[in-house]
Short mmCIF file of C-alpha atoms and ligand atoms in Angstrom, two decimals:
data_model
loop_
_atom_site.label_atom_id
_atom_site.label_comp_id
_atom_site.label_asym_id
_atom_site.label_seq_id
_atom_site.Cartn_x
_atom_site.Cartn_y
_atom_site.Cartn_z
CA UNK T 28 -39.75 8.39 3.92
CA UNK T 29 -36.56 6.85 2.55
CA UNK T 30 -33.97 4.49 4.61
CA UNK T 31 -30.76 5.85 5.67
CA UNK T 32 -27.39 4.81 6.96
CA UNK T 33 -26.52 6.17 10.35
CA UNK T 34 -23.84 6.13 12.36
CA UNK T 35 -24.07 4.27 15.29
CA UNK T 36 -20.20 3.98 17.03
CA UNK T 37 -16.65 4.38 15.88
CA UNK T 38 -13.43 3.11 16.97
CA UNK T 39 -9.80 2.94 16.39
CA UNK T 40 -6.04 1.06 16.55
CA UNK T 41 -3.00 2.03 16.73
CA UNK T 42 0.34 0.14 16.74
CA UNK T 43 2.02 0.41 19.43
CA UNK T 44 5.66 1.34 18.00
CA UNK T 45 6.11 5.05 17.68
CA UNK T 46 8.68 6.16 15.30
CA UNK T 47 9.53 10.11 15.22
CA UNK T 48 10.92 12.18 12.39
CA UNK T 49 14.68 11.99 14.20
CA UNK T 50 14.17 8.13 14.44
CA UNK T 51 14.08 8.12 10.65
CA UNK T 52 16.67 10.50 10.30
CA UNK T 53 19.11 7.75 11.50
CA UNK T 54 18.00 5.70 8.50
CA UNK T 55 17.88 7.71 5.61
CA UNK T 56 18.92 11.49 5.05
CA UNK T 57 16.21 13.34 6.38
CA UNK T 58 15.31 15.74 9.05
CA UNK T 59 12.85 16.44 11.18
CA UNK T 60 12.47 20.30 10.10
CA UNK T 61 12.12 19.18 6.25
CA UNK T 62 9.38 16.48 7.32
CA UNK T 63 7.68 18.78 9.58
CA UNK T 64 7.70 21.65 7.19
CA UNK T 65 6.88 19.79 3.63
CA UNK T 66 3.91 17.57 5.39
CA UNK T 67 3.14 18.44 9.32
CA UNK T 68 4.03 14.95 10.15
CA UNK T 69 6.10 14.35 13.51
CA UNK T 70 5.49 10.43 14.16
CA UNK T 71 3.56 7.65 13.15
CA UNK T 72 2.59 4.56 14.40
CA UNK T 73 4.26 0.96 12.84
CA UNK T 74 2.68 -2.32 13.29
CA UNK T 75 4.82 -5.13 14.62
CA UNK T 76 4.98 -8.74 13.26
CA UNK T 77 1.70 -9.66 15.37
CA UNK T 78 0.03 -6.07 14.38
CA UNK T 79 -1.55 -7.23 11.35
CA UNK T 80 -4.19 -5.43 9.08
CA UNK T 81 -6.96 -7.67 9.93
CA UNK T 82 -5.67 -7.64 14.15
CA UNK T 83 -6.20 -4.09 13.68
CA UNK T 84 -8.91 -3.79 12.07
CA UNK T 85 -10.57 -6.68 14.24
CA UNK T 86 -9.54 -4.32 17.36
CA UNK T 87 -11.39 -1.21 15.62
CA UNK T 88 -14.42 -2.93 14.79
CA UNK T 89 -14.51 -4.27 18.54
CA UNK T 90 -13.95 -0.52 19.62
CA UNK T 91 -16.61 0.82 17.35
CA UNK T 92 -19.18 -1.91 18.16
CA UNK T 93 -18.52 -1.25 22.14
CA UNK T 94 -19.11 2.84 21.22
CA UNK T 95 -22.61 1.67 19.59
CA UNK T 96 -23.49 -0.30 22.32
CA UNK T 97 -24.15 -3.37 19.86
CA UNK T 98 -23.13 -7.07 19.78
CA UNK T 99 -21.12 -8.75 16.66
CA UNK T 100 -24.10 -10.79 15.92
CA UNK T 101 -26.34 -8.19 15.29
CA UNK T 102 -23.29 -7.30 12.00
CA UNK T 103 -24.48 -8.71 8.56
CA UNK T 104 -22.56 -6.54 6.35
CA UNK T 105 -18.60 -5.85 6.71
CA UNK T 106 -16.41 -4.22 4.29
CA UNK T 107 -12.81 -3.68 4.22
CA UNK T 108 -10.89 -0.22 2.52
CA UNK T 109 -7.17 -1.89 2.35
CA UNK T 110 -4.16 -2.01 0.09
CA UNK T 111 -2.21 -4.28 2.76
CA UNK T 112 -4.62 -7.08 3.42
CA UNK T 113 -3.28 -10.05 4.86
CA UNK T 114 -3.10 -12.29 2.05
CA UNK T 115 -3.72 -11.68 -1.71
CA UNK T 116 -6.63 -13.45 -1.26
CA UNK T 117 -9.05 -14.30 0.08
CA UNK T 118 -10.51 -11.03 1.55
CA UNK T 119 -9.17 -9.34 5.01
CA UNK T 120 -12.73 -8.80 5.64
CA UNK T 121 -13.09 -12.92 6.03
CA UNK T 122 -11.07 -12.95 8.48
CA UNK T 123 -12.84 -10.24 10.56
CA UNK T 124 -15.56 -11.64 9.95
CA UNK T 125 -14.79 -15.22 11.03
CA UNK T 126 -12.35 -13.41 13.85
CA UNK T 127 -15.50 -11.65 15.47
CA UNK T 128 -17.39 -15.03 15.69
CA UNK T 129 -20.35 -14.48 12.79
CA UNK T 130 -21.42 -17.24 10.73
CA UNK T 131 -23.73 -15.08 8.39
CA UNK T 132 -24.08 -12.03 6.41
CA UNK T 133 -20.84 -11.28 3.81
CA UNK T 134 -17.87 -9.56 3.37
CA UNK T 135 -15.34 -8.32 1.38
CA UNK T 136 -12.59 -5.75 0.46
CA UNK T 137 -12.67 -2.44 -1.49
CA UNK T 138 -9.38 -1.43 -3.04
CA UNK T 139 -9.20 2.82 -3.44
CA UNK T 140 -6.18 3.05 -1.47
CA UNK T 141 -6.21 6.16 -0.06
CA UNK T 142 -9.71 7.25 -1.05
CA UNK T 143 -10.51 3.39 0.05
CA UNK T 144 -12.51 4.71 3.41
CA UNK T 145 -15.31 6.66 1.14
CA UNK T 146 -15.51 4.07 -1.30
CA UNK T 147 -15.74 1.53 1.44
CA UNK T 148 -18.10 4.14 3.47
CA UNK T 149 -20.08 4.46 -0.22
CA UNK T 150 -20.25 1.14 -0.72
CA UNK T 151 -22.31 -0.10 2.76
CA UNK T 152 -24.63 3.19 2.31
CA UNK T 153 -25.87 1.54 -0.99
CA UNK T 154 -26.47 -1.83 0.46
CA UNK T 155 -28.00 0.14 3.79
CA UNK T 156 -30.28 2.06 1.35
CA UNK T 157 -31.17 -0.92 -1.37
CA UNK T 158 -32.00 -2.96 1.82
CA UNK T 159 -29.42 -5.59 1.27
CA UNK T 160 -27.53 -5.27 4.59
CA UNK T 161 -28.87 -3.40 8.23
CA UNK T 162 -26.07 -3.31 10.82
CA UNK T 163 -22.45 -2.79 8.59
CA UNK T 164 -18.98 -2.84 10.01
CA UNK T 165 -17.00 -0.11 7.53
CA UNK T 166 -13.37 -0.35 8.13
CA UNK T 167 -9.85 1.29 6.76
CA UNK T 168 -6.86 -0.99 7.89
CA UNK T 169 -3.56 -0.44 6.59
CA UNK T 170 -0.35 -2.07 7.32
CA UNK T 171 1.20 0.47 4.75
CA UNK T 172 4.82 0.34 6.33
CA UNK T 173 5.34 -3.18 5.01
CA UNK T 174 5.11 -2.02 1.32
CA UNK T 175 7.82 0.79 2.17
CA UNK T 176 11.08 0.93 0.60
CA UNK T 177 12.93 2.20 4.37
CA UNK T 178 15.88 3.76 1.60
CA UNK T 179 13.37 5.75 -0.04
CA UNK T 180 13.58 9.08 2.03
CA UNK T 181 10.93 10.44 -0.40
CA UNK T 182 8.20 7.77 0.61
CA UNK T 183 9.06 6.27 3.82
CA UNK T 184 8.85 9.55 5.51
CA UNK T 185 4.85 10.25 4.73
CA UNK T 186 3.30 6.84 5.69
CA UNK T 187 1.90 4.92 9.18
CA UNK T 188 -0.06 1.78 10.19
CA UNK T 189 -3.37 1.48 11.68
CA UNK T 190 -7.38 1.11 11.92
CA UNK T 191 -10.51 2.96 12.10
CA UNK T 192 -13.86 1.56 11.82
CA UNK T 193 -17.67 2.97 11.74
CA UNK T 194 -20.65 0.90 12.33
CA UNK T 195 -23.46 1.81 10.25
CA UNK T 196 -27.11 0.86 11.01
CA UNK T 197 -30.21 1.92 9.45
CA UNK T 198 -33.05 4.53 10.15
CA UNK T 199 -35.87 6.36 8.18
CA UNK T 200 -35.73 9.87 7.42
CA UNK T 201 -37.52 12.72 5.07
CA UNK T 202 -35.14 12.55 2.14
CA UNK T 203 -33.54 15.93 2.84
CA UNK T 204 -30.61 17.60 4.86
CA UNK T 205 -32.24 17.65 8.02
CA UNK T 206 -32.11 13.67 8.18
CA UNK T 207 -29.73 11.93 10.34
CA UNK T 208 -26.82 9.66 8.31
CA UNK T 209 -25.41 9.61 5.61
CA UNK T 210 -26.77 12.58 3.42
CA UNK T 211 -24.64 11.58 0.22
CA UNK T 212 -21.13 10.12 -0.56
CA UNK T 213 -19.53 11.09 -4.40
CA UNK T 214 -16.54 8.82 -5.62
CA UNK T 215 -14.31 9.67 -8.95
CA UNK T 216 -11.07 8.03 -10.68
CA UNK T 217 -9.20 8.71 -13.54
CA UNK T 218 -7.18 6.00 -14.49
CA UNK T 219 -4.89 7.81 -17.05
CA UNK T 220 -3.10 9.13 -13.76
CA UNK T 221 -2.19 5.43 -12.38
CA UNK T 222 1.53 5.45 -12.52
CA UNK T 223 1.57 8.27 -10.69
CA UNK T 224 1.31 6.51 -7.29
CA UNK T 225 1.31 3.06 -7.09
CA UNK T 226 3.42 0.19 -6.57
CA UNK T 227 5.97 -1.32 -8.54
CA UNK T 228 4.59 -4.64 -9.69
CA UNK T 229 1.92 -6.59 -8.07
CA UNK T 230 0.76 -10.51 -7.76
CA UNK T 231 -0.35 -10.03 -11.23
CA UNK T 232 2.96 -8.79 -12.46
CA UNK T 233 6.15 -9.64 -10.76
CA UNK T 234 4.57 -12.07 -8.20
CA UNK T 235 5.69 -9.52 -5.47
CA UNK T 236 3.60 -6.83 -3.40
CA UNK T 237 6.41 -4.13 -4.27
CA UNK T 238 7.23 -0.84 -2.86
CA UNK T 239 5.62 2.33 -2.97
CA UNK T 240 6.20 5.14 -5.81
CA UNK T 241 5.19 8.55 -6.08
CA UNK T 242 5.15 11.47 -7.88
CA UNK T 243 4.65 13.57 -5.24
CA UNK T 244 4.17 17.09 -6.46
CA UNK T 245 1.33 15.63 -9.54
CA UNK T 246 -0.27 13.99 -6.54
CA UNK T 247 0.16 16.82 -4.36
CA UNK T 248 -1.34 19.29 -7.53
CA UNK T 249 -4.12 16.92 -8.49
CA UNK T 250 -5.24 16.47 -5.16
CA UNK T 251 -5.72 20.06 -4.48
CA UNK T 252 -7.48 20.55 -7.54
CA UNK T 253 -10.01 17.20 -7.07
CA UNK T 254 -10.70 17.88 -3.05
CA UNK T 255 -11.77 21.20 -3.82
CA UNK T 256 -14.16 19.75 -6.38
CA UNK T 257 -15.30 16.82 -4.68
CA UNK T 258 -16.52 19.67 -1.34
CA UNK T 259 -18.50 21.67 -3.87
CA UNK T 260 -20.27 18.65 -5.36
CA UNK T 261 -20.52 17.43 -2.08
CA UNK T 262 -22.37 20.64 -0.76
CA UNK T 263 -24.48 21.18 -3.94
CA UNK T 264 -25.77 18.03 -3.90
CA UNK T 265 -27.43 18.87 -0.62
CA UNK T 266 -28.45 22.35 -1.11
CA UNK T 267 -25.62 23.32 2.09
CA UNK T 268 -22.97 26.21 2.81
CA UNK T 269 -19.74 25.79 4.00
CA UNK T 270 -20.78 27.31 7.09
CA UNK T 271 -23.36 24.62 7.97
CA UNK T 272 -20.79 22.19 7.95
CA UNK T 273 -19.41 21.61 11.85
CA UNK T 274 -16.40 19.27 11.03
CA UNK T 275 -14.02 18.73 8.18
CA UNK T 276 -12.17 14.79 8.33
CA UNK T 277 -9.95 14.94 5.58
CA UNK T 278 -8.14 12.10 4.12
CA UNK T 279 -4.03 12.89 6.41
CA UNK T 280 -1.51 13.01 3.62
CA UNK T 281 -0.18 16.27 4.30
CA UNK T 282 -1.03 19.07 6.29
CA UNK T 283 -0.33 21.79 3.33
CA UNK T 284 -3.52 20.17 1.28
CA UNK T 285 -5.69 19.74 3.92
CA UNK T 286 -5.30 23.70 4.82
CA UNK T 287 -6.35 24.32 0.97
CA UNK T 288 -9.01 22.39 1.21
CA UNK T 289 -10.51 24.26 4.96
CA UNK T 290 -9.45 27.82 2.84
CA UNK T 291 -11.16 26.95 -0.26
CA UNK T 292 -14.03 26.13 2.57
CA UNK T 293 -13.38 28.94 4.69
CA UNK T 294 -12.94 26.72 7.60
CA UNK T 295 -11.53 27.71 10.27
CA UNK T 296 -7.91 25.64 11.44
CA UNK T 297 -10.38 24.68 14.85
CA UNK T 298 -13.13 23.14 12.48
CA UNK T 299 -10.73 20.88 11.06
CA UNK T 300 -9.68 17.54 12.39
CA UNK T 301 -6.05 16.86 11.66
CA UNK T 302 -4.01 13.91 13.13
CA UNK T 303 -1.58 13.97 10.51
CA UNK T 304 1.11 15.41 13.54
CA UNK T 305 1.14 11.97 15.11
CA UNK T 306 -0.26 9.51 12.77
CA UNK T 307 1.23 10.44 9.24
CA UNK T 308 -0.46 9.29 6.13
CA UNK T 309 -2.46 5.77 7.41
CA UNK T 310 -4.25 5.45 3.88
CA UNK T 311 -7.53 4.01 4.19
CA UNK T 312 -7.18 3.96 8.13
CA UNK T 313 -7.11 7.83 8.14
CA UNK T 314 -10.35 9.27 8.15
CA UNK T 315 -11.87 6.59 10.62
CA UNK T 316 -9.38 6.90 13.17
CA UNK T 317 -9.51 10.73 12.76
CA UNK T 318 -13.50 9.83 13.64
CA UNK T 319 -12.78 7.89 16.01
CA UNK T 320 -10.53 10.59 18.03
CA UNK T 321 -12.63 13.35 17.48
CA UNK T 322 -15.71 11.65 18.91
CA UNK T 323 -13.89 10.04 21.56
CA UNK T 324 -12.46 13.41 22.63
CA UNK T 325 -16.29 14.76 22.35
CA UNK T 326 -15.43 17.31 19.40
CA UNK T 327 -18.08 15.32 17.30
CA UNK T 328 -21.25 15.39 18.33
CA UNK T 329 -24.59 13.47 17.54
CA UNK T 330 -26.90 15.68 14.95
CA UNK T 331 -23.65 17.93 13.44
CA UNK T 332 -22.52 17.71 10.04
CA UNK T 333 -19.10 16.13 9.06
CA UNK T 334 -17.52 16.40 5.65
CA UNK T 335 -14.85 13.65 4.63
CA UNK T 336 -12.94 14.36 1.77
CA UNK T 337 -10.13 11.64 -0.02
CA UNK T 338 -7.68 11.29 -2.64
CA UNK T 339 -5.02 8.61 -3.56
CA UNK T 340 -3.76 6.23 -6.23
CA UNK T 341 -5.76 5.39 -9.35
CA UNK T 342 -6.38 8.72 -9.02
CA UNK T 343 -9.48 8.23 -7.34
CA UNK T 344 -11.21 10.83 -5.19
CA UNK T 345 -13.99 11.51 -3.10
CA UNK T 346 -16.67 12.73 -0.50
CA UNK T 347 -18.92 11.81 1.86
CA UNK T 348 -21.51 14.48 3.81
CA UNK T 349 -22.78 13.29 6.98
CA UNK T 350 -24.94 14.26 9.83
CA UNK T 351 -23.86 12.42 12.96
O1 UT7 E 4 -2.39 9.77 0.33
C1 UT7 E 4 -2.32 9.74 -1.07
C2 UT7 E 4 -2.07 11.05 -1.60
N1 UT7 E 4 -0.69 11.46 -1.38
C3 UT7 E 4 -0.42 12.73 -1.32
O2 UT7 E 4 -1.35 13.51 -1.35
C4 UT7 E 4 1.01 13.20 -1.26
C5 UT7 E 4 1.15 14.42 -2.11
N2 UT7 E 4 2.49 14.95 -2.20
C6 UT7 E 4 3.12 15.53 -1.17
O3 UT7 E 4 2.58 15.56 -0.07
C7 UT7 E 4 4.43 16.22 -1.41
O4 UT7 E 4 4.69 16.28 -2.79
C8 UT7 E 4 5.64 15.52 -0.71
C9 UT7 E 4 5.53 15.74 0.81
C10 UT7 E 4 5.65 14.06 -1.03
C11 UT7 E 4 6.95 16.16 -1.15
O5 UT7 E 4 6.95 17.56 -0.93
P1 UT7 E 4 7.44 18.57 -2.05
O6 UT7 E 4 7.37 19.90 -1.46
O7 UT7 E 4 6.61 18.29 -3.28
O8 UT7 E 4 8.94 18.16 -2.24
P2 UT7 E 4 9.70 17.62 -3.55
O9 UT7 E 4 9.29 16.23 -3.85
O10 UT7 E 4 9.61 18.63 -4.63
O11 UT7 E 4 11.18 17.61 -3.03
C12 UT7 E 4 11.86 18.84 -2.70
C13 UT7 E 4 13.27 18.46 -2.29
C14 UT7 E 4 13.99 17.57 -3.28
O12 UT7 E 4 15.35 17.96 -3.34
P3 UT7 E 4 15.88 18.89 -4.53
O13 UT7 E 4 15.58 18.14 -5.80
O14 UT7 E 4 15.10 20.17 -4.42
O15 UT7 E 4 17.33 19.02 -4.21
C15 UT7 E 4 13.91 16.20 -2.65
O16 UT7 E 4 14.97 15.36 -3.02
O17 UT7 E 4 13.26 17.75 -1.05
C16 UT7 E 4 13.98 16.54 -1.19
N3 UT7 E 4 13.37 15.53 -0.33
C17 UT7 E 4 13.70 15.37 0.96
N4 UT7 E 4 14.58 16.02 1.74
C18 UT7 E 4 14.64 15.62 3.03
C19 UT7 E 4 12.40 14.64 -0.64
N5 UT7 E 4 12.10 13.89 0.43
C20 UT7 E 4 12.89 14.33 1.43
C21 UT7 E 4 13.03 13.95 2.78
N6 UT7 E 4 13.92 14.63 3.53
N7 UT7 E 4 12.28 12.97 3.33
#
C-alpha cells in the first residue's frame, strides 16, 4: 500500500467586474473579432481595489473546504501558485492562513506563473506522500491585471483576475492506476527561454513589480511543442491511453493551443474543459477554477480521470494525472 493525495473539494472566485473585448476596444486599438479569433477570449473578470489575491484566494479555499465538507482546522498544509501576491513578502499564503483562523501547520508560495497550479498541485502531493502534511489547501490566485500595461494592446487583451483552490487529503491505495488521487504530476523549465515572458524589472531590479512582456508567437510555438510532451510523459508514466482519460483542464491562455493539445490527444472538443471564453488567461488561477466549474456543473465526477496540462514564463511546463 502506498499513501496518496486525493481530492477532497474544490472551489472558486471571481471578481466581480466584467470587462468584454468591446470594453477594451475603447482603450486601446483592438477588436473584438481579432481577440476572439487569435485567442477565444470574450471577457474576463478584474479585481477591484478590495479584490485582492489573498481575498480571493481566501474565498476559494472557503468554497473548496465547504465542497469537502471539512473545517479550516482540520488544514495543516497551504500553498500558494501566484505571481501577484499581496506583498513582496512575506508569503500570500500567511495571510490565508492567518485569514482562515489556523494557528498551526505552514505555508508558503510557489512562483511558476502560469504553470504555478501544477507546481503548487506537485508540491502538496510530495508532502501528502512523504507524510509531512494530511489535509492541504492548493491554491492559484492571481491579481494579474495589476501588472498590465492597459496601452499594451498585445498583453492587456489575454489576461484576467481570480482564484481556484483544491483541498487535498490523504488515502491509501495499491500503487497503480486504479488508485484514487493523484496518480503522478511531471514539472519542467528551461531557463534559457526567460526573457521571453516575463516582467520588466522586479524588487530585485528596478524596485518596481513592472509590466508584462511577451513574445507571443515563441510562447505560443514552445508551448505547443512542451504540452504535447508533458501528456505523453504524463500517460506513459502510468501505463494509460488517451482514451482512458475522461477530462482534459488545460492551463486557458488561448483557445488555438489548447485544441492542439485535445488533437494531439484525440480528444474530443466535449472532453475538454475550456473557460478561456469568459475568464481569459487567469495564470495560476486557471486550472482550479476550470475544476472548480466543471465539478460544480457535475461534468467531473468522483473515480474519472482528469489530465491538467501548463505552460508559462521561465519556460516552465507541466502535468498532473488524476483520478477524482
Ligand atoms: O499563459 C502563459 C502562456 N502564454 C501563452 O501561451 C500565449 C501564447 N501566445 C499567444 O497566445 C499568441 O501569440 C497571441 C494571442 C499573444 C498573439 O497571437 P498571434 O497570432 O501570434 O499574433 P501576432 O503577435 O503575430 O500579431 C499579429 C498581428 C500584429 O500585427 P502585424 O504586425 O501583423 O501588422 C499585431 O500587431 O496582430 C496585431 N495585434 C493585435 N491586433 C489587434 C496584436 N495584438 C493585437 C490586438 N488587437 N490586441
Amino acid at each position: 500500500m502506498i499513501r496518496r493525495s486525493v481530492v477532497l473539494g474544490c472551489g472558486g472566485y471571481l471578481p466581480k467586474k466584467i470587462v468584454t473585448n468591446d470594453d477594451l476596444a475603447k482603450l486601446v486599438e483592438t477588436s473584438d473579432e481579432w481577440i476572439v479569433k487569435r485567442t477565444g477570449i470574450k471577457a474576463r473578470h478584474i479585481a477591484g481595489p478590495d479584490e485582492t489575491t489573498s481575498e480571493m484566494a481566501l474565498a476559494a479555499a472557503r468554497a473548496a473546504l465547504a465542497d469537502a465538507k471539512i473545517e479550516a482546522k482540520t488544514v495543516d498544509l497551504i500553498v500558494i501558485a501566484t505571481t501577484t501576491p499581496d506583498n513582496t513578502f512575506p508569503a500570500t499564503a500567511a495571510k490565508v492562513q492567518a485569514k482562515l483562523g489556523l494557528e498551526r501547520g505552514f505555508a508558503f508560495d510557489v512562483q511558476a506563473v502560469c504553470s504555478g497550479f501544477v507546481y503548487a498541485l506537485a508540491v502538496a502531493d510530495n508532502f501528502i506522500r512523504l507524510g509531512q502534511a494530511r489535509t492541504a489547501l492548493v491554491i492559484g490566485a492571481e491579481t494579474f491585471s495589476r501588472l498590465l500595461d492597459w496601452n499594451d494592446r498585445v498583453t492587456c487583451v489575454l489576461f484576467g483576475d481570480g482564484a481556484g483552490a483544491l483541498v487535498l487529503g490523504v488515502e491509501e491505495g495499491r500503487g497503480d492506476k486504479s488508485d484514487r488521487g493523484i496518480l503522478s504530476t511531471h514539472l519542467h523549465s528551461d531557463g534559457r527561454y526567460y526573457d521571453m515572458l516575463r516582467t520588466e524589472g522586479g524588487p530585485g531590479t528596478t524596485g518596481a513589480s513592472g509590466h508584462v512582456q511577451m513574445e507571443g508567437k515563441e510562447v505560443f510555438r514552445h508551448a505547443v511543442v512542451r504540452l504535447a510532451e508533458v501528456v505523453d510523459e504524463a500517460l506513459a508514466a502510468n501505463d494509460m491511453k488517451p482514451e482512458e482519460i475522461d477530462w482534459l483542464v488545460p492551463h486557458q491562455a488561448n483557445q488555438r493551443i489548447i485544441d492542439g493539445t485535445a488533437k494531439k490527444l484525440n480528444m474530443a472538443s466535449e472532453r475538454v474543459v475550456t473557460t478561456i471564453a469568459e475568464h481569459a488567461n487567469t495564470s495560476a488561477a486557471s486550472i482550479p477554477l476550470a475544476l472548480a466549474v466543471a465539478v460544480k456543473d457535475g461534468r467531473i465526477k468522483r473515480g474519472q480521470i482528469v489530465l491538467l496540462d501548463a505552460m508559462g514564463g521561465g519556460f516552465t511546463w507541466g502535468a498532473a494525472l488524476i483520478r477524482w
